[in-house]
XYZ file of C-alpha atoms in Angstrom:
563
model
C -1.234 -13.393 42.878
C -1.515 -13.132 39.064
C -0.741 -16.755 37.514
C 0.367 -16.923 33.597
C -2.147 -18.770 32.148
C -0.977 -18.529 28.755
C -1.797 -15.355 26.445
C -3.552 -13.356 29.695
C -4.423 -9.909 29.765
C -5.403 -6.796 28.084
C -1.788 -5.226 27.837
C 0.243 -8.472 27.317
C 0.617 -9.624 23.670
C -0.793 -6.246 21.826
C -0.004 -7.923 18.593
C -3.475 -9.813 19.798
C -7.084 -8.305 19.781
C -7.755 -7.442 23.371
C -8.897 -10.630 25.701
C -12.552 -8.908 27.205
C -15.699 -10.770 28.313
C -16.969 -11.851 25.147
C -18.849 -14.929 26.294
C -18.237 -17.773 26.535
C -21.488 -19.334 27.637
C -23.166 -16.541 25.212
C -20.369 -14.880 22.736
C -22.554 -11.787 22.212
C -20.669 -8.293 21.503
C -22.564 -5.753 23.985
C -19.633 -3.290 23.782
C -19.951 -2.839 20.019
C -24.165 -2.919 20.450
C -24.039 0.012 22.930
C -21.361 2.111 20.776
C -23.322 1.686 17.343
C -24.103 5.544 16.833
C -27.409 4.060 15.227
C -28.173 3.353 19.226
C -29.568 0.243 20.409
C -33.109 0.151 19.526
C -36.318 1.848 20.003
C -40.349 1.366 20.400
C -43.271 3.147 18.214
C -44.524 6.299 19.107
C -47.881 4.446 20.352
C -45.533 2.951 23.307
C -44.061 6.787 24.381
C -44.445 7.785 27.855
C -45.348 3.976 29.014
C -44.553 3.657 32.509
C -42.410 0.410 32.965
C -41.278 -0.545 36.897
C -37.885 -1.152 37.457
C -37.447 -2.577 40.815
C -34.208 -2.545 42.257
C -31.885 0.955 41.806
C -28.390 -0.387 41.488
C -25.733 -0.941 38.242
C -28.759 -2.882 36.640
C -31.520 -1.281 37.568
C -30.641 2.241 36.796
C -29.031 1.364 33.471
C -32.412 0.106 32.268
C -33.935 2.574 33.637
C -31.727 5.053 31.619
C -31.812 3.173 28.281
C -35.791 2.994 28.454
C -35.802 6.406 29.037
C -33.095 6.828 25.610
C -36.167 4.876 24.159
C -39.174 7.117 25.056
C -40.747 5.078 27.678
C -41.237 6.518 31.462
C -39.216 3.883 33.841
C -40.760 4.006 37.589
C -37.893 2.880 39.614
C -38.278 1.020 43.012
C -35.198 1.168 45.518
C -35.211 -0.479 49.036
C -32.362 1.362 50.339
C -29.719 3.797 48.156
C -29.695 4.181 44.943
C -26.032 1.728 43.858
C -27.257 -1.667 45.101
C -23.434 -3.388 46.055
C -21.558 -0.765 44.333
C -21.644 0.447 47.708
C -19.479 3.583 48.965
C -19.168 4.633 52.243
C -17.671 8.127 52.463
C -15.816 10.017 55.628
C -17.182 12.953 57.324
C -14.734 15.662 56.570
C -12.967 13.527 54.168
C -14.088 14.172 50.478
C -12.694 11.454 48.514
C -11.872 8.870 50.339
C -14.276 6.315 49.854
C -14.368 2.637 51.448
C -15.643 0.207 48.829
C -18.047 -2.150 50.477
C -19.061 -4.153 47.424
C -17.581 -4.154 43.916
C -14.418 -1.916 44.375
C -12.251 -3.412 41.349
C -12.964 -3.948 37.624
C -10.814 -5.686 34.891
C -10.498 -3.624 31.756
C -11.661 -6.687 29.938
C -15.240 -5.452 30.851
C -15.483 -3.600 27.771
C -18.916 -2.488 28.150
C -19.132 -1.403 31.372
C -16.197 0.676 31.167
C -18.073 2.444 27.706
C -20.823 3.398 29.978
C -18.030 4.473 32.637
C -16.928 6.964 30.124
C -20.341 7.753 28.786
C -21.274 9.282 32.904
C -17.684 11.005 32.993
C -15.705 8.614 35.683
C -12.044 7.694 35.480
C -9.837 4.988 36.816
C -6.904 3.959 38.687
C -5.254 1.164 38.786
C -6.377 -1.739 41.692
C -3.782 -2.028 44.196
C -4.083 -5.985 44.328
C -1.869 -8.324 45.465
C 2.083 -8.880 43.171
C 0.621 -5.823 40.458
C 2.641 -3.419 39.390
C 0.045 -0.600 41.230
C 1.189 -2.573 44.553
C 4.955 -1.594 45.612
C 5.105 -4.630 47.987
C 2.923 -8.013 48.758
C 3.562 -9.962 52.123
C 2.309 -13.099 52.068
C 2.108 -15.045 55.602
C 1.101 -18.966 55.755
C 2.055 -20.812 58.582
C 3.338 -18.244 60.792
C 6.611 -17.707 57.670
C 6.267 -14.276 56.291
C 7.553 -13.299 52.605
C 7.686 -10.033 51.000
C 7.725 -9.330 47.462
C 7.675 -7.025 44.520
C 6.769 -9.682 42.066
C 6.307 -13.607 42.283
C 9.899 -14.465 41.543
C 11.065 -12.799 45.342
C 8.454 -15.976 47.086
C 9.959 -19.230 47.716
C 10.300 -21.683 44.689
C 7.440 -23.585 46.081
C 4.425 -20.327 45.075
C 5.876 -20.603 41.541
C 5.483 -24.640 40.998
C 1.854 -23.597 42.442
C 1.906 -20.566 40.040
C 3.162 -23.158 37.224
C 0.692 -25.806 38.796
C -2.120 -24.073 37.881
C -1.169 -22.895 34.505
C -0.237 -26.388 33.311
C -3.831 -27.328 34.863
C -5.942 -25.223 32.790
C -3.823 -25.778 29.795
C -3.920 -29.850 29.948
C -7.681 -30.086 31.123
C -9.306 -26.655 30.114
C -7.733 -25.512 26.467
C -6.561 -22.005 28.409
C -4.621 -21.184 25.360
C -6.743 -22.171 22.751
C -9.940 -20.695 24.182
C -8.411 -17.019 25.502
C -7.389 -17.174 21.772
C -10.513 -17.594 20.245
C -12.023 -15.323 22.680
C -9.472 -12.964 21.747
C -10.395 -13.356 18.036
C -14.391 -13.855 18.658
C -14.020 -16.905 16.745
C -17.779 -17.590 18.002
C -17.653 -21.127 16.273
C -14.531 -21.913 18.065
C -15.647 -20.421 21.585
C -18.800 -22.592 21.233
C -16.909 -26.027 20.109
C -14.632 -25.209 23.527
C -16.846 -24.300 26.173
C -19.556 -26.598 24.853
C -17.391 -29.461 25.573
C -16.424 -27.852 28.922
C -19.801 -27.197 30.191
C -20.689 -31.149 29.205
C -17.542 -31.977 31.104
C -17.639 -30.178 34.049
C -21.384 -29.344 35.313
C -20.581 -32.053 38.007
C -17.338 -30.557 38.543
C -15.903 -28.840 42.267
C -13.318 -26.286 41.657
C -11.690 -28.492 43.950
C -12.094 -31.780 42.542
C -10.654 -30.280 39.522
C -7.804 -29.466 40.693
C -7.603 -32.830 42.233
C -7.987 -34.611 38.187
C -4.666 -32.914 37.564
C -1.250 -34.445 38.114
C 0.235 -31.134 38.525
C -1.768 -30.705 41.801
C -1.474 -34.006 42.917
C 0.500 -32.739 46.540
C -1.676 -31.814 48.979
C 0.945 -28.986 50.123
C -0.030 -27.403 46.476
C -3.844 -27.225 46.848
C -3.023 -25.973 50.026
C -1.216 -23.370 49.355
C -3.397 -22.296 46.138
C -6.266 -22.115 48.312
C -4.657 -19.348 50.426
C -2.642 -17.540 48.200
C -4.619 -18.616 44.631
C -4.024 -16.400 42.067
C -5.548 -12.441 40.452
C -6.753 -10.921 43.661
C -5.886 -13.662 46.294
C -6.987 -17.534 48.102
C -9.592 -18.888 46.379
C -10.143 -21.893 48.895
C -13.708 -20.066 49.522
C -14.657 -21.137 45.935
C -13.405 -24.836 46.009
C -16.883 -26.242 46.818
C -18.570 -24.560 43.646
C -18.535 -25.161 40.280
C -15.157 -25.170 38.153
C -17.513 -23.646 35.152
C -17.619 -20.609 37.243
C -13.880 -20.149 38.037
C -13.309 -20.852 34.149
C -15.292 -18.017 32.988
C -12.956 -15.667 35.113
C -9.915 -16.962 33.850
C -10.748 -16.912 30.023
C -12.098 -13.523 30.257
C -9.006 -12.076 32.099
C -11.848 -11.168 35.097
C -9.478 -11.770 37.616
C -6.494 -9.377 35.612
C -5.441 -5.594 35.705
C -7.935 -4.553 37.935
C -8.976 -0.551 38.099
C -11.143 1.035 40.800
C -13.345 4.079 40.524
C -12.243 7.445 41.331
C -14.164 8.964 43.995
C -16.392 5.773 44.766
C -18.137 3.397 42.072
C -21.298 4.283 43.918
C -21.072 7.207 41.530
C -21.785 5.122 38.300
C -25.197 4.072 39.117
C -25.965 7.517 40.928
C -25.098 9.510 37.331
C -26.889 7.182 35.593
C -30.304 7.686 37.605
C -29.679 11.507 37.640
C -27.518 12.556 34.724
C -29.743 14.585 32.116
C -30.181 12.592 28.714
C -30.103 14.519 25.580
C -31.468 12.732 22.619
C -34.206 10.680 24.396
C -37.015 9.769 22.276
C -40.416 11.742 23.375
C -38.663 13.168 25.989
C -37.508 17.110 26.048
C -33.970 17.428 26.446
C -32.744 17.591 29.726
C -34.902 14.633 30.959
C -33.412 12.479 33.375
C -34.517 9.219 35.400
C -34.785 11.216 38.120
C -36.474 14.133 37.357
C -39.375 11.799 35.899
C -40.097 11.019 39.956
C -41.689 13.123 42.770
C -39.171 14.514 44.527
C -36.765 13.563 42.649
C -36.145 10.427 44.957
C -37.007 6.928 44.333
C -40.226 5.003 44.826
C -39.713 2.706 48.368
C -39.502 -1.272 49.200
C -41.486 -3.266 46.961
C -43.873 -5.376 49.517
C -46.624 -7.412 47.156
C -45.980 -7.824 43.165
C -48.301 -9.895 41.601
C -50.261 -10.245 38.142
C -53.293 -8.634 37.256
C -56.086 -8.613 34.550
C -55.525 -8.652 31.408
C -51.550 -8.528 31.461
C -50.303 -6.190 33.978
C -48.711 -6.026 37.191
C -49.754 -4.504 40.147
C -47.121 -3.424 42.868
C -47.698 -2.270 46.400
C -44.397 -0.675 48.215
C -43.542 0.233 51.475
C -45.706 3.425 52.103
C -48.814 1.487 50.551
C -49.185 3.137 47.197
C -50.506 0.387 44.897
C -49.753 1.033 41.204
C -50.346 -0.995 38.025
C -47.777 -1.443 35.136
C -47.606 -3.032 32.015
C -44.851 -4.416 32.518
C -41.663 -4.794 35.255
C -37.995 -5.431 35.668
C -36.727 -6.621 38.373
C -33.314 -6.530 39.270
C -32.739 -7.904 43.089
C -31.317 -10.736 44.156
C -33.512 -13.176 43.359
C -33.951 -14.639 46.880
C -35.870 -11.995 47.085
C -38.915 -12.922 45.273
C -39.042 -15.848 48.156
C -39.079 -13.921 50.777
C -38.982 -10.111 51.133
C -41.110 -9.700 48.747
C -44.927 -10.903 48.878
C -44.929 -12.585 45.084
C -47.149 -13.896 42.826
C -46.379 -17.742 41.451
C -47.380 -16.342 38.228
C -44.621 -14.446 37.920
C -42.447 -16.640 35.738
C -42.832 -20.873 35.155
C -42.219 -22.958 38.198
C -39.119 -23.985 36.581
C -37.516 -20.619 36.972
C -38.995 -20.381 40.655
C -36.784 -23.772 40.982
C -34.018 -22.033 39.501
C -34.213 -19.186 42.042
C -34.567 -21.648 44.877
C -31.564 -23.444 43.903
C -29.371 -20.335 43.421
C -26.342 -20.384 45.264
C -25.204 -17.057 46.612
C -21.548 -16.487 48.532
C -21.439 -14.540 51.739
C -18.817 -11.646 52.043
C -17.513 -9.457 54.727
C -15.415 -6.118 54.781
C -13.577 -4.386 57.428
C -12.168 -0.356 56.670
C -10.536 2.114 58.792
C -9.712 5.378 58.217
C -5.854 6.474 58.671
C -4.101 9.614 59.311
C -1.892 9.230 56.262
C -0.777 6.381 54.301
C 2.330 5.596 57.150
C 2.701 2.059 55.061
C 5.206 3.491 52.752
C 7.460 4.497 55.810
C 11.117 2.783 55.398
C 12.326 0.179 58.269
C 15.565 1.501 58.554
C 16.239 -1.910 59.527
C 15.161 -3.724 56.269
C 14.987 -0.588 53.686
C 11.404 -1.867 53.015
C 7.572 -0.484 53.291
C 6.377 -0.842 56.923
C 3.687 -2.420 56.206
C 2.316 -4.140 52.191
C -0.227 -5.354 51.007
C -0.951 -8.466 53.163
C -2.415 -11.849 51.691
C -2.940 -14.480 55.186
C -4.036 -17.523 56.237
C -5.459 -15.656 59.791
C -8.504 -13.941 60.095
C -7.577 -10.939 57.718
C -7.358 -13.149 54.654
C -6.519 -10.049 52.567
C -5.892 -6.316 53.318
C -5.636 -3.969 50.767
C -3.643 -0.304 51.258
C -5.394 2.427 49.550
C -3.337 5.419 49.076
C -4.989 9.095 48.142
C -2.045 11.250 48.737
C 0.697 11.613 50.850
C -1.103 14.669 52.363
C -4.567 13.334 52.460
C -5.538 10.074 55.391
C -5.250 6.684 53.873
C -7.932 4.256 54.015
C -7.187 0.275 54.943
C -9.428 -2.519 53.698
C -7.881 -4.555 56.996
C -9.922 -7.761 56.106
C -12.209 -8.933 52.659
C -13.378 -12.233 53.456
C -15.885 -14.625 51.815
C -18.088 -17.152 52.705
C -17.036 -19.229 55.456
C -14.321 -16.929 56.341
C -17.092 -14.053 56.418
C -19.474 -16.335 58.962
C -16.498 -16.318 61.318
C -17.181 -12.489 61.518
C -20.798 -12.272 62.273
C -21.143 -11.852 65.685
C -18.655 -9.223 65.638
C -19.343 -5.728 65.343
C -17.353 -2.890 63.655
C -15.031 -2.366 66.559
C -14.376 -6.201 67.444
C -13.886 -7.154 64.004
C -11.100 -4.063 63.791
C -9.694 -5.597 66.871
C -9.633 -8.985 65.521
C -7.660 -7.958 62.354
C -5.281 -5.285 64.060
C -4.381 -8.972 66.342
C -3.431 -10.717 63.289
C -1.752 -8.355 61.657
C -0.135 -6.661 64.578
C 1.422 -10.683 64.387
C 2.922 -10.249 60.490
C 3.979 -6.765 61.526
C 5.143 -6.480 65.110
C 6.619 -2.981 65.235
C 4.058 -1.375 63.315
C 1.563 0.356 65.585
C -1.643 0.613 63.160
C -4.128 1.425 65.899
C -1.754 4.783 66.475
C -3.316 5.606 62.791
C -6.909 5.403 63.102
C -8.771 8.556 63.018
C -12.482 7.376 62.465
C -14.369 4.667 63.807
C -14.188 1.291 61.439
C -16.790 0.464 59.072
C -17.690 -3.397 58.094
C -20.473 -4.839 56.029
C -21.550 -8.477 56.037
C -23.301 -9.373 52.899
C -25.316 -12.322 53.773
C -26.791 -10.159 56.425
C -28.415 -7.520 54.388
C -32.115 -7.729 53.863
C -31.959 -6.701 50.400
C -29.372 -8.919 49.412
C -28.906 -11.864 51.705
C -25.341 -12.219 49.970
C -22.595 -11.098 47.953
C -23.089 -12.892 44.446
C -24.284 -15.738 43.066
C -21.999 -18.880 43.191
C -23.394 -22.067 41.159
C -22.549 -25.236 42.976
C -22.023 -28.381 40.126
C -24.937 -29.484 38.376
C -26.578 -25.658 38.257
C -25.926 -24.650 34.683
C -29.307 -25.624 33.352
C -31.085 -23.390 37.295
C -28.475 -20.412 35.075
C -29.264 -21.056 31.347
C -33.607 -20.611 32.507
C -32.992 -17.440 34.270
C -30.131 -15.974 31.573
C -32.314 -16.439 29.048
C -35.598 -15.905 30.817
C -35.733 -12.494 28.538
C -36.740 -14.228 25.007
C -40.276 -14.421 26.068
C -41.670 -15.451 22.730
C -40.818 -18.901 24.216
C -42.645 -18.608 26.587
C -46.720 -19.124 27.701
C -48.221 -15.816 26.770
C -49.318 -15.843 30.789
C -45.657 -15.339 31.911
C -44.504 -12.690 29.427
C -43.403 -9.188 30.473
C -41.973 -9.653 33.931
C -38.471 -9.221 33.176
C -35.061 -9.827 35.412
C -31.659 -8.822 35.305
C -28.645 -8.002 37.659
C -25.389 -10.053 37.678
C -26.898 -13.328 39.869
C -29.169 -14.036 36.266
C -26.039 -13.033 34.452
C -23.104 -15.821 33.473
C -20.414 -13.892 35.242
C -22.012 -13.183 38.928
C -19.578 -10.700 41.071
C -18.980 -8.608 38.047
C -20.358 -5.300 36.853
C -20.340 -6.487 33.066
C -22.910 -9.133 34.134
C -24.829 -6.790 35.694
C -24.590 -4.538 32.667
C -25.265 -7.587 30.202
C -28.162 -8.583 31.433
C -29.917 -4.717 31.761
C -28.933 -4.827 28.294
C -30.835 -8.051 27.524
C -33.734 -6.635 29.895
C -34.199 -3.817 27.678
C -34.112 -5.348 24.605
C -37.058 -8.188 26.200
C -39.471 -5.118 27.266
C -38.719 -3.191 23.833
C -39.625 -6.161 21.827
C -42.570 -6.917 24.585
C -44.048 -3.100 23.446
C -43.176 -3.485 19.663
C -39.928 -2.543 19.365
C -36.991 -3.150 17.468
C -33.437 -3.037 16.936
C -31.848 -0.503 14.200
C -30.425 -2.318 10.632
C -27.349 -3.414 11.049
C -27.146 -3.395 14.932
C -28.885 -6.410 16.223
C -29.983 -6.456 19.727
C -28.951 -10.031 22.361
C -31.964 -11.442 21.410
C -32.325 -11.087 17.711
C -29.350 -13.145 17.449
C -29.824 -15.626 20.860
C -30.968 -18.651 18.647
C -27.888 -18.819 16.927
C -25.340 -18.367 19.969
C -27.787 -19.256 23.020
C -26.124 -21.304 25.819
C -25.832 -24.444 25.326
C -28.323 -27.454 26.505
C -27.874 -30.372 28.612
C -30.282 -33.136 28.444
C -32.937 -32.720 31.478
């Protein structure tokens, strides 16, 4: 449920600049970088037509690939699967349209610079039908076997809103919510760094949980309880108590968590347009040129088997089919648990302490169960009650949440009957698509007794597990307390010039280097940051008056704890 945390949101307090994810661990403005008309930067002519490998073909991978092609240099892209990485969508035969989200599927306006490039490839939005927003026409929320439905948080028993007011007077009293949205708001970058400075020196060694616990206003059990389950934005948060509170603060002072929009026709389309839309303007390149049309086929180059340096200062890479190739330089944008295992990889690749970073990131497992519907029968009227049927359904049984996506009243419906995360989504592993339906359609069949879902379904379900993909071996990456300094090496693993000239030009992005894991804008970030690294790595620089991430890094970079 959405939980006042003082001045929250992008449409509450338009007197206000807009609250958007400007920092805090690095308060750099990528949305006004990638709008300056003067572009974002470029290389000399001697660099045009370099062939740079990109390895990994989803938001971040095909967004540098794109912005090095802007720049006049040839990206090779490398793509295990699909091109969209976990903006996954997963599309009915005979049902254009209707799309079930198996990764990101919502996206807070306050990711300012994702949403330019959203608008740049020609996608709209809708609003996210989460639980208690105004998009949602009814929440039920069922603990305990008790069942409440409600329009807003004010129909729930007093006890949700001294847990709603629990956790506002929390982050005020022991986490300057007002005080830091505000500066955010303002990007007072002085004031941001003073704030979260102090934070990050705080609460490193901090549990989400055991932060709650330091408050008096969750000092009953019964509270944490029920904040675990119900929590607040899009749901229970118990799944995160174990990591750190850094990590839940980001998402709160960045209104991640508020107003959430989904993709029209599937946000698999964002990465697809920007690996095949044409790009006028490029540098070297005739207009017309796209990413795609720069590869045979016009398909992507397969799994990446053996990376590894070579003499003088490339990189050689071997994929699936055996073609061995040898770059200049790469970017690689997997998970980084990759590097350890699916991939055969060269310790040269980056300093041991950044292959002790990867080791110790922490990634959260995730699960989804769809089915398709014959029409969205959830906004039928009980005669009975003169309510919806069925709402949007936020559980402490197996479901945990399920969402009600709506496409029409004359088009099927599509429900998301169970998003789980990490121990809740290694309940589900055993199960296959049809038990796990079966499963949920128990549980709920218990909140909603005289609704016959099953009577609805008209394809077979679809699930995903996460954790269980070979190319991912997770959902996003989750620091537990005590991993800011494993983040700060791999965030800011792009300004080479610090480090041994033996390790420069390997490159990473994606949104497990970024700040704000499970979020497009840290996947978009940290492509940003990628490009900038290999444009200065070939020469390049930024235009006058529109610095890049890293001509300004030294005087906004993260901040460090002692070793």
């Amino acid at each position: 449920m959405t939980i006042p945390i003082g001045p929250e949101g992008l449409h509450d307090n338009s007197e206000l600049p807009p609250l958007t994810m400007f920092g805090p661990d690095f308060p750099f403005a990528y949305d006004d970088y990638v709008k300056n008309p003067a572009g974002i930067g470029s290389v000399p002519p001697e660099a045009y037509g370099t062939r740079v490998a990109v390895i990994g073909g989803g938001l971040s991978g095909t967004l540098i690939a794109r912005e090095l092609l802007r720049m006049g240099l040839r990206p090779v892209l490398y793509e295990a699967d699909q091109i969209g990485g976990r903006m996954r969508s997963v599309e009915f035969e005979g049902h254009p349209g209707v799309t079930a989200e198996m990764g990101s599927m919502r996206f807070p306006p306050s990711s300012t610079t994702l949403f330019h490039y959203l608008d740049e490839m020609g996608l709209s939005t809708t609003p996210f039908p989460n639980p208690l927003a105004d998009a949602t026409s009814s929440t039920v929320v069922d603990l305990k076997g008790d069942k409440h439905f409600a329009r807003t948080i004010d129909d729930l028993p007093d006890i949700y809103r001294e847990v709603a007011d629990a956790w506002a007077r929390t982050l005020d009293e022991h986490a300057e919510a007002k005080a830091l949205t505000d500066a955010i708001r303002k990007r007072d970058v002085p004031a941001i760094k003073a704030i979260w400075g102090d934070h990050v020196k705080r609460y490193d060694d901090v549990t989400f949980y055991g932060f709650l616990c330091q408050s008096d206003a969750f000092a009953r059990f019964a509270l944490r309880e029920i904040f675990g389950q119900v929590g607040f934005g899009t749901g229970g948060w118990d799944t995160d108590f174990p990591n750190s509170i850094l990590e839940i603060l980001r998402v709160t002072c960045t209104a991640a968590d508020d107003h959430h929009q989904g993709i029209d026709g599937g946000s698999q389309q964002l990465p697809v347009r920007l690996w095949s839309t044409p790009l006028e303007g490029a540098a070297h390149w005739p207009a017309g040129t796209s990413v795609q049309s720069l590869h045979d086929g016009g398909v992507p180059r397969p799994r990446v088997m053996d990376l590894r340096r070579t003499h003088p200062d490339n990189f050689t890479v071997t994929d699936k089919s055996g073609r061995i190739d040898t770059f200049p330089s790469v970017v690689f944008t997997g998970q980084g648990w990759m590097l350890l295992n699916t991939i055969r990889s060269d310790e040269r690749l980056i300093p041991i302490d950044h292959w002790t970073a990867i080791e110790r990131t922490h990634y959260m497992g995730s699960s989804k169960v769809f089915v398709l519907v014959d029409r969205p029968f959830w906004k039928d009227i009980d005669p009975e009650t003169g309510r919806e049927v069925m709402s949007m359904t936020l559980t402490d049984r197996m479901n945990r949440g399920t969402y009600l996506l709506d496409f029409g009243d004359d088009k099927p419906g599509l429900i998301c009957l169970s998003y789980t995360w990490a121990d809740d989504s290694l309940k589900l592993l055993p199960l296959d698509a049809t038990e796990r339906m079966d499963l949920m359609l128990k549980s709920l069949a218990e909140i909603y007794p005289n609704v016959d879902i099953r009577s609805h379904v008209i394809a077979s379900p679809v699930t995903l597990s996460w954790e269980t993909e070979r190319d991912f071996m997770g959902a996003f990456k989750a620091n537990l307390p005590g991993h800011y300094r494993y983040q700060q090496r791999l965030y800011g693993h792009f300004m080479q010039d610090r480090l041994p000239p033996e390790f420069r030009g390997f490159f990473m992005a994606g949104d497990d280097v970024s700040w704000t894991a499970g979020w497009a804008e840290g996947a978009v970030q940290t492509a940003l940051n990628a490009v900038w690294g290999v444009m200065n790595h070939f020469g390049g620089r930024t235009p006058e008056g529109n610095p890049g991430p890293g001509d300004v890094y030294d005087d906004i970079a993260p901040i460090e704890l002692e070793p």
